[in-house]
PDB file of C-alpha atoms in Angstrom:
ATOM      1  CA  MET A   1     101.676  40.110  88.103  1.00 55.00           C
ATOM      2  CA  GLN A   2      98.948  42.377  89.404  1.00 65.00           C
ATOM      3  CA  GLN A   3      96.820  44.186  86.841  1.00 63.00           C
ATOM      4  CA  LEU A   4      96.208  47.899  86.800  1.00 67.00           C
ATOM      5  CA  ARG A   5      93.281  48.914  89.002  1.00 61.00           C
ATOM      6  CA  PHE A   6      91.181  50.197  86.108  1.00 64.00           C
ATOM      7  CA  THR A   7      91.602  47.111  83.889  1.00 68.00           C
ATOM      8  CA  GLU A   8      90.568  44.248  86.128  1.00 70.00           C
ATOM      9  CA  LEU A   9      87.164  42.958  87.212  1.00 77.00           C
ATOM     10  CA  ALA A  10      86.060  45.017  90.211  1.00 79.00           C
ATOM     11  CA  THR A  11      86.070  42.962  93.416  1.00 82.00           C
ATOM     12  CA  PHE A  12      85.956  44.123  97.033  1.00 82.00           C
ATOM     13  CA  MET A  13      89.466  45.160  98.126  1.00 80.00           C
ATOM     14  CA  ARG A  14      90.832  43.613  94.883  1.00 80.00           C
ATOM     15  CA  VAL A  15      90.683  40.094  96.303  1.00 81.00           C
ATOM     16  CA  PRO A  16      90.574  37.284  93.730  1.00 82.00           C
ATOM     17  CA  LEU A  17      87.185  36.357  92.303  1.00 84.00           C
ATOM     18  CA  VAL A  18      86.277  32.757  93.173  1.00 86.00           C
ATOM     19  CA  SER A  19      83.545  30.480  91.879  1.00 86.00           C
ATOM     20  CA  ASP A  20      83.992  27.632  94.392  1.00 91.00           C
ATOM     21  CA  LEU A  21      82.541  28.801  97.712  1.00 88.00           C
ATOM     22  CA  THR A  22      83.282  25.684  99.783  1.00 90.00           C
ATOM     23  CA  ASP A  23      86.522  26.967 101.373  1.00 87.00           C
ATOM     24  CA  LEU A  24      85.379  30.528 102.062  1.00 84.00           C
ATOM     25  CA  ASP A  25      85.137  31.900 105.590  1.00 84.00           C
ATOM     26  CA  ILE A  26      83.344  35.104 104.605  1.00 82.00           C
ATOM     27  CA  GLY A  27      81.701  36.524 101.502  1.00 82.00           C
ATOM     28  CA  ILE A  28      80.546  40.016 100.608  1.00 81.00           C
ATOM     29  CA  VAL A  29      77.816  40.478  98.022  1.00 81.00           C
ATOM     30  CA  GLY A  30      76.677  43.816  96.645  1.00 80.00           C
ATOM     31  CA  ILE A  31      73.097  43.800  95.421  1.00 79.00           C
ATOM     32  CA  PRO A  32      72.246  46.944  93.453  1.00 79.00           C
ATOM     33  CA  TYR A  33      68.562  47.807  93.674  1.00 78.00           C
ATOM     34  CA  ASP A  34      66.524  50.970  93.563  1.00 79.00           C
ATOM     35  CA  GLY A  35      63.407  49.648  91.835  1.00 80.00           C
ATOM     36  CA  GLY A  36      61.113  50.816  94.616  1.00 79.00           C
ATOM     37  CA  LEU A  37      62.013  54.475  94.194  1.00 75.00           C
ATOM     38  CA  THR A  38      60.320  57.107  92.075  1.00 77.00           C
ATOM     39  CA  ALA A  39      62.644  59.941  93.023  1.00 79.00           C
ATOM     40  CA  ARG A  40      66.246  60.150  94.177  1.00 77.00           C
ATOM     41  CA  THR A  41      67.323  57.029  92.347  1.00 75.00           C
ATOM     42  CA  GLY A  42      70.940  55.987  92.326  1.00 81.00           C
ATOM     43  CA  ALA A  43      71.156  53.358  95.057  1.00 80.00           C
ATOM     44  CA  ARG A  44      71.980  50.830  92.340  1.00 81.00           C
ATOM     45  CA  TYR A  45      75.403  52.466  91.983  1.00 82.00           C
ATOM     46  CA  GLY A  46      76.288  51.928  95.654  1.00 82.00           C
ATOM     47  CA  PRO A  47      77.806  48.413  95.504  1.00 83.00           C
ATOM     48  CA  ARG A  48      80.019  49.320  92.539  1.00 83.00           C
ATOM     49  CA  GLU A  49      81.261  52.470  94.238  1.00 85.00           C
ATOM     50  CA  VAL A  50      82.084  50.526  97.413  1.00 84.00           C
ATOM     51  CA  ARG A  51      84.185  48.168  95.259  1.00 83.00           C
ATOM     52  CA  ASN A  52      85.813  51.132  93.484  1.00 84.00           C
ATOM     53  CA  GLN A  53      86.796  52.818  96.743  1.00 85.00           C
ATOM     54  CA  SER A  54      87.960  49.590  98.385  1.00 82.00           C
ATOM     55  CA  SER A  55      90.342  49.000  95.461  1.00 80.00           C
ATOM     56  CA  LEU A  56      92.331  52.026  96.620  1.00 82.00           C
ATOM     57  CA  MET A  57      93.266  50.347  99.906  1.00 79.00           C
ATOM     58  CA  ARG A  58      96.867  49.256 100.219  1.00 80.00           C
ATOM     59  CA  ALA A  59      98.158  45.805 101.082  1.00 79.00           C
ATOM     60  CA  ILE A  60      99.837  47.186 104.211  1.00 84.00           C
ATOM     61  CA  ASN A  61      98.736  49.685 106.847  1.00 84.00           C
ATOM     62  CA  VAL A  62     101.620  52.146 106.972  1.00 87.00           C
ATOM     63  CA  ALA A  63     100.852  53.324 110.518  1.00 91.00           C
ATOM     64  CA  THR A  64     100.627  49.875 112.132  1.00 91.00           C
ATOM     65  CA  GLY A  65     102.537  47.675 109.707  1.00 88.00           C
ATOM     66  CA  ALA A  66      99.581  45.269 109.565  1.00 87.00           C
ATOM     67  CA  ARG A  67      99.132  43.217 106.402  1.00 85.00           C
ATOM     68  CA  PRO A  68      95.505  42.027 106.421  1.00 77.00           C
ATOM     69  CA  PHE A  69      95.892  39.743 103.404  1.00 75.00           C
ATOM     70  CA  GLU A  70      98.813  37.701 104.725  1.00 76.00           C
ATOM     71  CA  ARG A  71      98.060  34.441 106.475  1.00 66.00           C
TER      72      ARG A  71
END
């Protein structure tokens, strides 16, 4: 059963979180950092917001019928 979007650990496109990296083909890492700024801070929120927005993507593209998560 899939959890509600606001209750689970935020991952990119809601893919499962893995700790064993040996079988991965690709990995995406968000590194929040704005320590070098004195004004206009906020870059540290970027990776989390990318994960938040990517969680809204659907499992199927309605226009093309493509299912990117099926193998």
